Amino acid sequence: MCTYLPAACSIFGFRPALTLAVRSVDLLSRKSDRNKKEHHTDQYHSDQLVIRRGQTFQIELDLSRTFNPNTDKLHLELKTGDPNSWVSKRTHIIIPLVDELQDESWEAKIVEQNVNRVKLSVNSPITAVIGKYKLTVTTQCLKTSETTTHDSDKDIYMLFNPWCEDDTVYMEGEKELKEYVLNDTGRIYYGTEKQIGARTWNFGQFDEGILEACLFVLDNSEVPPSGRGDPVNVVRVISAMINSPDDRGILEGNWSGNYAGGTSPTAWSGSVEILRQYHKEGGTPVKYGQCWVFSGVTTTVLRCLGIPTRSVTNFQSAHDTDVSLTTDVYFDENMEPIHHLNSDSVWNFHVWNDCWMARPDLPPGMGGWQAVDSTPQETSHGTFRCGPASLAAIRSGQVYLKFDTPFVFAEVNSDKIYWQRNLDSTFSQIHSEKKAVGHCISTKAVGSDERVDITHLYKYPEDSEEERIAVETACRYGSKPDVYSSPIAEDVRVEVMMEGEGPRMGGDAQLKIVVKNTSSQPRRTTLHSQVAVMYYTGVLKDTVKKDTLNVELKPQEEKIIDWVLPYTQYQNQLVDQAALMLTLSGRVSETQQVLANQTSFRLRTPDLHIEPIGESCVGKETSAKITFTNPLPCTLRNVVIRVEGLGLRDLHPIRVGDVSKHANVTVTEHFIPTIAGKRKLVASLDCKQLSQVHGVADIDVHESQ
């Protein structure tokens, strides 16, 4: 659209030959154009111009006549956050035409001119605000003082630039950038430390409509566009907007086991449908999410905006509710747990995110990976969000550095302190576990689907002097700074062991209790055991079995006790994740040493097996066979298999119906690939009686001949 602004005219009226107007603007935004290739944005399914800040891009103008730099003027204007665009807040940008481009400023230069067509090279500063910009081109003829404006019919999307050394999100290494920014699928880990499961997640950050949805999320927040140039600020906003309790964010959390009116968290296998639904419905939270869903969507949004990000799973993850930086377990005089006091919990696993950036707001050395947790657990400055917290600060116990470092430190490195109530209602510390939380911290490896352990990035080796110093440093800033004043001697140890991959759903659960006397004297104890069904968050539901074991140990003797939980005792009690917690407690008769141990385990579920049928080509229908065996000695009701694959097909629910006990089910899924290359077809089972059943297959898609 062109607008002519009248200026001084001769008595003969306008002289059109002198008027300089823009007839059209070409943003060179096609996938094959140089802009998207150089800015690593050619995977975005968008015909708009998607670029990264701090890097030049090119546009072409078709003018009404030849541009004469001696008698004509031309400048560009970009606006984001309209109608609240201000030059002073860097949301209304005026880009002058210059002879030579300088770094760190908005400027444009003519690099090619052919009669009426002009190609401009445009530079953006590394601090530019990210978001969607409207482009206006203004021209002026100095001879007549006539001014015209032309609004581009396409928009410019500005992203962070991890390829640019001066951007605070800069990451070195092409393999790392390919993984943490450009990879649109990944792996998310779950289960327990001894039974680690993995599921494929479709991040889909380049899918159609996802970039627009991510910017809609930012627009829906209370942060003005002027605050979107700082990745620390953007990450903190996204952490809050992924959940919904206080700001109508993307996902509504639900840990109740009742998912009526929404989708079970275990049934999701990607972020695309969640973000599309949130955008389409104008910001109504999508039902429902749990930690791995919050994390998967966070990875999608941050990678889409240009911030290197990964999903991270912490096994035995503590939830400290009183800022003590310890995980506290309370018993009464008879060594029975005091449930109303045990508000601290240890989740079997918890999934959050790491994102990569410099931290100029912190002391030197605190840049690099930052922990971000979008699952709504505790508020931070009045809002459910967490991070970014520097991993370097977490590792060293510097919990006074922002943001929310104490909470993340407690998740990965708090000691578990056991307290017993005295007759006068005070409590005494009776036992401590220094290795109870923060195990096997896991993420997907760069360039492969293997799991890599990154525990060493979060804490020093257990029991090393550096690790103990970090813990005690952190606790000095907590609500119980004197907890380490009285170390306790111990010579009897109790632990729980599991054989192989552990118990399977539908069968008896078998574990081994190991009791060892490390002293030169005999020892006697009575062990009280109770096993309870547990949500993966560490919240106990119902106790399903209690036992008492009398144990006598000779000097240096180790005893292994078989422990069995029959299927009939847990079959009607399980909740999502099929997790249980075995709690052992007791006292050594000779020394009054308290024995305490809590072990969580899950009942392993079967996989969905996906087998591609024939060769796959772009634009041609192909098929895959999906098979599943019901592991339970009862009928599964209303089974649905949800199938999706980036570049293969959108989410498609297959209604299977009822599946008899131990029965085999086979369904065939038909789809038409749209993108060549190695793609992943992901399937998940949606069934009230059985969760965390999923599968994935690699599909090699060839170009059509």
PDB file of N, CA, C and O in Angstrom, residues 412-457:
ATOM      1  N   VAL A 412      18.681 -31.061  43.466  1.00  0.00           N
ATOM      2  CA  VAL A 412      19.750 -31.955  43.009  1.00  0.00           C
ATOM      3  C   VAL A 412      20.770 -32.320  44.084  1.00  0.00           C
ATOM      4  O   VAL A 412      21.488 -33.315  43.936  1.00  0.00           O
ATOM      5  N   ASN A 413      20.865 -31.560  45.177  1.00  0.00           N
ATOM      6  CA  ASN A 413      21.980 -31.807  46.096  1.00  0.00           C
ATOM      7  C   ASN A 413      21.648 -31.588  47.567  1.00  0.00           C
ATOM      8  O   ASN A 413      22.542 -31.424  48.386  1.00  0.00           O
ATOM      9  N   SER A 414      20.370 -31.575  47.920  1.00  0.00           N
ATOM     10  CA  SER A 414      20.058 -31.455  49.344  1.00  0.00           C
ATOM     11  C   SER A 414      20.290 -32.795  50.036  1.00  0.00           C
ATOM     12  O   SER A 414      20.159 -33.853  49.429  1.00  0.00           O
ATOM     13  N   ASP A 415      20.662 -32.749  51.293  1.00  0.00           N
ATOM     14  CA  ASP A 415      20.737 -33.961  52.107  1.00  0.00           C
ATOM     15  C   ASP A 415      19.354 -34.281  52.649  1.00  0.00           C
ATOM     16  O   ASP A 415      18.542 -33.381  52.892  1.00  0.00           O
ATOM     17  N   LYS A 416      19.102 -35.564  52.827  1.00  0.00           N
ATOM     18  CA  LYS A 416      17.828 -36.000  53.385  1.00  0.00           C
ATOM     19  C   LYS A 416      18.027 -36.188  54.893  1.00  0.00           C
ATOM     20  O   LYS A 416      18.833 -37.015  55.323  1.00  0.00           O
ATOM     21  N   ILE A 417      17.317 -35.390  55.685  1.00  0.00           N
ATOM     22  CA  ILE A 417      17.489 -35.396  57.146  1.00  0.00           C
ATOM     23  C   ILE A 417      16.248 -36.020  57.792  1.00  0.00           C
ATOM     24  O   ILE A 417      15.127 -35.608  57.521  1.00  0.00           O
ATOM     25  N   TYR A 418      16.475 -37.018  58.640  1.00  0.00           N
ATOM     26  CA  TYR A 418      15.380 -37.689  59.347  1.00  0.00           C
ATOM     27  C   TYR A 418      15.305 -37.141  60.776  1.00  0.00           C
ATOM     28  O   TYR A 418      16.326 -37.043  61.468  1.00  0.00           O
ATOM     29  N   TRP A 419      14.082 -36.785  61.213  1.00  0.00           N
ATOM     30  CA  TRP A 419      13.848 -36.202  62.528  1.00  0.00           C
ATOM     31  C   TRP A 419      12.844 -37.071  63.301  1.00  0.00           C
ATOM     32  O   TRP A 419      11.894 -37.585  62.726  1.00  0.00           O
ATOM     33  N   GLN A 420      13.078 -37.187  64.622  1.00  0.00           N
ATOM     34  CA  GLN A 420      12.119 -37.914  65.468  1.00  0.00           C
ATOM     35  C   GLN A 420      11.601 -36.980  66.555  1.00  0.00           C
ATOM     36  O   GLN A 420      12.353 -36.197  67.144  1.00  0.00           O
ATOM     37  N   ARG A 421      10.280 -37.067  66.767  1.00  0.00           N
ATOM     38  CA  ARG A 421       9.658 -36.231  67.783  1.00  0.00           C
ATOM     39  C   ARG A 421      10.008 -36.743  69.173  1.00  0.00           C
ATOM     40  O   ARG A 421       9.925 -37.940  69.465  1.00  0.00           O
ATOM     41  N   ASN A 422      10.396 -35.819  70.061  1.00  0.00           N
ATOM     42  CA  ASN A 422      10.690 -36.146  71.454  1.00  0.00           C
ATOM     43  C   ASN A 422       9.423 -36.039  72.292  1.00  0.00           C
ATOM     44  O   ASN A 422       8.385 -35.554  71.842  1.00  0.00           O
ATOM     45  N   LEU A 423       9.506 -36.489  73.543  1.00  0.00           N
ATOM     46  CA  LEU A 423       8.341 -36.454  74.440  1.00  0.00           C
ATOM     47  C   LEU A 423       7.875 -35.024  74.715  1.00  0.00           C
ATOM     48  O   LEU A 423       6.697 -34.794  75.011  1.00  0.00           O
ATOM     49  N   ASP A 424       8.807 -34.070  74.615  1.00  0.00           N
ATOM     50  CA  ASP A 424       8.421 -32.667  74.854  1.00  0.00           C
ATOM     51  C   ASP A 424       8.003 -31.959  73.566  1.00  0.00           C
ATOM     52  O   ASP A 424       7.943 -30.730  73.516  1.00  0.00           O
ATOM     53  N   SER A 425       7.761 -32.746  72.504  1.00  0.00           N
ATOM     54  CA  SER A 425       7.280 -32.261  71.200  1.00  0.00           C
ATOM     55  C   SER A 425       8.342 -31.550  70.365  1.00  0.00           C
ATOM     56  O   SER A 425       8.039 -31.054  69.279  1.00  0.00           O
ATOM     57  N   THR A 426       9.580 -31.476  70.860  1.00  0.00           N
ATOM     58  CA  THR A 426      10.661 -30.993  70.006  1.00  0.00           C
ATOM     59  C   THR A 426      11.131 -32.145  69.118  1.00  0.00           C
ATOM     60  O   THR A 426      10.694 -33.285  69.276  1.00  0.00           O
ATOM     61  N   PHE A 427      12.021 -31.819  68.176  1.00  0.00           N
ATOM     62  CA  PHE A 427      12.517 -32.853  67.262  1.00  0.00           C
ATOM     63  C   PHE A 427      14.033 -32.945  67.343  1.00  0.00           C
ATOM     64  O   PHE A 427      14.730 -31.928  67.478  1.00  0.00           O
ATOM     65  N   SER A 428      14.525 -34.158  67.235  1.00  0.00           N
ATOM     66  CA  SER A 428      15.964 -34.397  67.193  1.00  0.00           C
ATOM     67  C   SER A 428      16.332 -35.048  65.871  1.00  0.00           C
ATOM     68  O   SER A 428      15.594 -35.904  65.355  1.00  0.00           O
ATOM     69  N   GLN A 429      17.481 -34.643  65.361  1.00  0.00           N
ATOM     70  CA  GLN A 429      17.978 -35.261  64.130  1.00  0.00           C
ATOM     71  C   GLN A 429      18.499 -36.651  64.449  1.00  0.00           C
ATOM     72  O   GLN A 429      19.360 -36.829  65.316  1.00  0.00           O
ATOM     73  N   ILE A 430      17.965 -37.669  63.767  1.00  0.00           N
ATOM     74  CA  ILE A 430      18.353 -39.050  64.101  1.00  0.00           C
ATOM     75  C   ILE A 430      19.126 -39.733  62.975  1.00  0.00           C
ATOM     76  O   ILE A 430      19.741 -40.780  63.197  1.00  0.00           O
ATOM     77  N   HIS A 431      19.076 -39.179  61.784  1.00  0.00           N
ATOM     78  CA  HIS A 431      19.744 -39.855  60.672  1.00  0.00           C
ATOM     79  C   HIS A 431      19.860 -38.869  59.518  1.00  0.00           C
ATOM     80  O   HIS A 431      19.039 -37.960  59.371  1.00  0.00           O
ATOM     81  N   SER A 432      20.880 -39.044  58.697  1.00  0.00           N
ATOM     82  CA  SER A 432      20.991 -38.219  57.497  1.00  0.00           C
ATOM     83  C   SER A 432      21.486 -39.064  56.341  1.00  0.00           C
ATOM     84  O   SER A 432      22.299 -39.974  56.523  1.00  0.00           O
ATOM     85  N   GLU A 433      20.962 -38.783  55.168  1.00  0.00           N
ATOM     86  CA  GLU A 433      21.422 -39.427  53.933  1.00  0.00           C
ATOM     87  C   GLU A 433      22.016 -38.349  53.049  1.00  0.00           C
ATOM     88  O   GLU A 433      21.327 -37.415  52.648  1.00  0.00           O
ATOM     89  N   LYS A 434      23.287 -38.505  52.749  1.00  0.00           N
ATOM     90  CA  LYS A 434      23.975 -37.485  51.959  1.00  0.00           C
ATOM     91  C   LYS A 434      23.907 -37.748  50.460  1.00  0.00           C
ATOM     92  O   LYS A 434      24.308 -36.914  49.666  1.00  0.00           O
ATOM     93  N   LYS A 435      23.402 -38.908  50.077  1.00  0.00           N
ATOM     94  CA  LYS A 435      23.352 -39.256  48.651  1.00  0.00           C
ATOM     95  C   LYS A 435      21.925 -39.577  48.220  1.00  0.00           C
ATOM     96  O   LYS A 435      21.701 -40.376  47.320  1.00  0.00           O
ATOM     97  N   ALA A 436      20.951 -38.961  48.853  1.00  0.00           N
ATOM     98  CA  ALA A 436      19.558 -39.360  48.645  1.00  0.00           C
ATOM     99  C   ALA A 436      18.936 -38.754  47.404  1.00  0.00           C
ATOM    100  O   ALA A 436      18.004 -39.324  46.839  1.00  0.00           O
ATOM    101  N   VAL A 437      19.413 -37.596  46.968  1.00  0.00           N
ATOM    102  CA  VAL A 437      18.740 -36.915  45.855  1.00  0.00           C
ATOM    103  C   VAL A 437      19.751 -36.525  44.777  1.00  0.00           C
ATOM    104  O   VAL A 437      20.959 -36.472  45.011  1.00  0.00           O
ATOM    105  N   GLY A 438      19.196 -36.257  43.588  1.00  0.00           N
ATOM    106  CA  GLY A 438      20.020 -35.774  42.487  1.00  0.00           C
ATOM    107  C   GLY A 438      20.880 -36.839  41.855  1.00  0.00           C
ATOM    108  O   GLY A 438      22.102 -36.765  41.880  1.00  0.00           O
ATOM    109  N   HIS A 439      20.241 -37.863  41.282  1.00  0.00           N
ATOM    110  CA  HIS A 439      20.975 -38.969  40.677  1.00  0.00           C
ATOM    111  C   HIS A 439      20.735 -39.018  39.165  1.00  0.00           C
ATOM    112  O   HIS A 439      19.653 -38.667  38.685  1.00  0.00           O
ATOM    113  N   CYS A 440      21.736 -39.466  38.433  1.00  0.00           N
ATOM    114  CA  CYS A 440      21.599 -39.776  36.993  1.00  0.00           C
ATOM    115  C   CYS A 440      20.918 -38.639  36.228  1.00  0.00           C
ATOM    116  O   CYS A 440      19.996 -38.879  35.438  1.00  0.00           O
ATOM    117  N   ILE A 441      21.343 -37.409  36.463  1.00  0.00           N
ATOM    118  CA  ILE A 441      20.743 -36.279  35.739  1.00  0.00           C
ATOM    119  C   ILE A 441      21.035 -36.473  34.253  1.00  0.00           C
ATOM    120  O   ILE A 441      22.186 -36.584  33.846  1.00  0.00           O
ATOM    121  N   SER A 442      19.969 -36.537  33.447  1.00  0.00           N
ATOM    122  CA  SER A 442      20.083 -37.069  32.093  1.00  0.00           C
ATOM    123  C   SER A 442      19.538 -36.116  31.039  1.00  0.00           C
ATOM    124  O   SER A 442      18.563 -35.396  31.282  1.00  0.00           O
ATOM    125  N   THR A 443      20.168 -36.160  29.867  1.00  0.00           N
ATOM    126  CA  THR A 443      19.645 -35.471  28.696  1.00  0.00           C
ATOM    127  C   THR A 443      20.074 -36.247  27.470  1.00  0.00           C
ATOM    128  O   THR A 443      20.921 -37.150  27.547  1.00  0.00           O
ATOM    129  N   LYS A 444      19.472 -35.923  26.342  1.00  0.00           N
ATOM    130  CA  LYS A 444      19.828 -36.593  25.086  1.00  0.00           C
ATOM    131  C   LYS A 444      21.220 -36.146  24.639  1.00  0.00           C
ATOM    132  O   LYS A 444      21.574 -34.976  24.724  1.00  0.00           O
ATOM    133  N   ALA A 445      22.008 -37.093  24.128  1.00  0.00           N
ATOM    134  CA  ALA A 445      23.350 -36.786  23.652  1.00  0.00           C
ATOM    135  C   ALA A 445      23.294 -35.955  22.375  1.00  0.00           C
ATOM    136  O   ALA A 445      22.320 -35.999  21.627  1.00  0.00           O
ATOM    137  N   VAL A 446      24.348 -35.206  22.129  1.00  0.00           N
ATOM    138  CA  VAL A 446      24.467 -34.435  20.890  1.00  0.00           C
ATOM    139  C   VAL A 446      24.661 -35.402  19.724  1.00  0.00           C
ATOM    140  O   VAL A 446      25.554 -36.240  19.739  1.00  0.00           O
ATOM    141  N   GLY A 447      23.783 -35.318  18.737  1.00  0.00           N
ATOM    142  CA  GLY A 447      23.961 -36.087  17.514  1.00  0.00           C
ATOM    143  C   GLY A 447      23.532 -37.531  17.550  1.00  0.00           C
ATOM    144  O   GLY A 447      23.726 -38.257  16.580  1.00  0.00           O
ATOM    145  N   SER A 448      22.950 -37.991  18.658  1.00  0.00           N
ATOM    146  CA  SER A 448      22.460 -39.378  18.716  1.00  0.00           C
ATOM    147  C   SER A 448      21.304 -39.453  19.692  1.00  0.00           C
ATOM    148  O   SER A 448      21.016 -38.498  20.414  1.00  0.00           O
ATOM    149  N   ASP A 449      20.634 -40.617  19.723  1.00  0.00           N
ATOM    150  CA  ASP A 449      19.518 -40.812  20.643  1.00  0.00           C
ATOM    151  C   ASP A 449      19.961 -41.435  21.960  1.00  0.00           C
ATOM    152  O   ASP A 449      19.134 -41.891  22.752  1.00  0.00           O
ATOM    153  N   GLU A 450      21.265 -41.459  22.213  1.00  0.00           N
ATOM    154  CA  GLU A 450      21.777 -42.012  23.468  1.00  0.00           C
ATOM    155  C   GLU A 450      21.512 -41.055  24.629  1.00  0.00           C
ATOM    156  O   GLU A 450      21.396 -39.847  24.436  1.00  0.00           O
ATOM    157  N   ARG A 451      21.436 -41.615  25.818  1.00  0.00           N
ATOM    158  CA  ARG A 451      21.311 -40.811  27.040  1.00  0.00           C
ATOM    159  C   ARG A 451      22.701 -40.426  27.523  1.00  0.00           C
ATOM    160  O   ARG A 451      23.622 -41.241  27.510  1.00  0.00           O
ATOM    161  N   VAL A 452      22.871 -39.186  27.938  1.00  0.00           N
ATOM    162  CA  VAL A 452      24.144 -38.755  28.505  1.00  0.00           C
ATOM    163  C   VAL A 452      23.896 -38.253  29.919  1.00  0.00           C
ATOM    164  O   VAL A 452      22.902 -37.565  30.190  1.00  0.00           O
ATOM    165  N   ASP A 453      24.772 -38.633  30.848  1.00  0.00           N
ATOM    166  CA  ASP A 453      24.656 -38.243  32.253  1.00  0.00           C
ATOM    167  C   ASP A 453      25.399 -36.923  32.467  1.00  0.00           C
ATOM    168  O   ASP A 453      26.592 -36.826  32.190  1.00  0.00           O
ATOM    169  N   ILE A 454      24.670 -35.904  32.953  1.00  0.00           N
ATOM    170  CA  ILE A 454      25.277 -34.579  33.146  1.00  0.00           C
ATOM    171  C   ILE A 454      25.269 -34.186  34.624  1.00  0.00           C
ATOM    172  O   ILE A 454      25.336 -33.007  34.954  1.00  0.00           O
ATOM    173  N   THR A 455      25.195 -35.204  35.509  1.00  0.00           N
ATOM    174  CA  THR A 455      25.174 -34.915  36.950  1.00  0.00           C
ATOM    175  C   THR A 455      26.361 -34.050  37.364  1.00  0.00           C
ATOM    176  O   THR A 455      26.237 -33.168  38.223  1.00  0.00           O
ATOM    177  N   HIS A 456      27.518 -34.288  36.728  1.00  0.00           N
ATOM    178  CA  HIS A 456      28.736 -33.553  37.104  1.00  0.00           C
ATOM    179  C   HIS A 456      28.622 -32.058  36.842  1.00  0.00           C
ATOM    180  O   HIS A 456      29.368 -31.265  37.420  1.00  0.00           O
ATOM    181  N   LEU A 457      27.696 -31.645  35.970  1.00  0.00           N
ATOM    182  CA  LEU A 457      27.504 -30.215  35.732  1.00  0.00           C
ATOM    183  C   LEU A 457      26.710 -29.556  36.856  1.00  0.00           C
ATOM    184  O   LEU A 457      26.793 -28.341  37.056  1.00  0.00           O
TER     185      LEU A 457
END
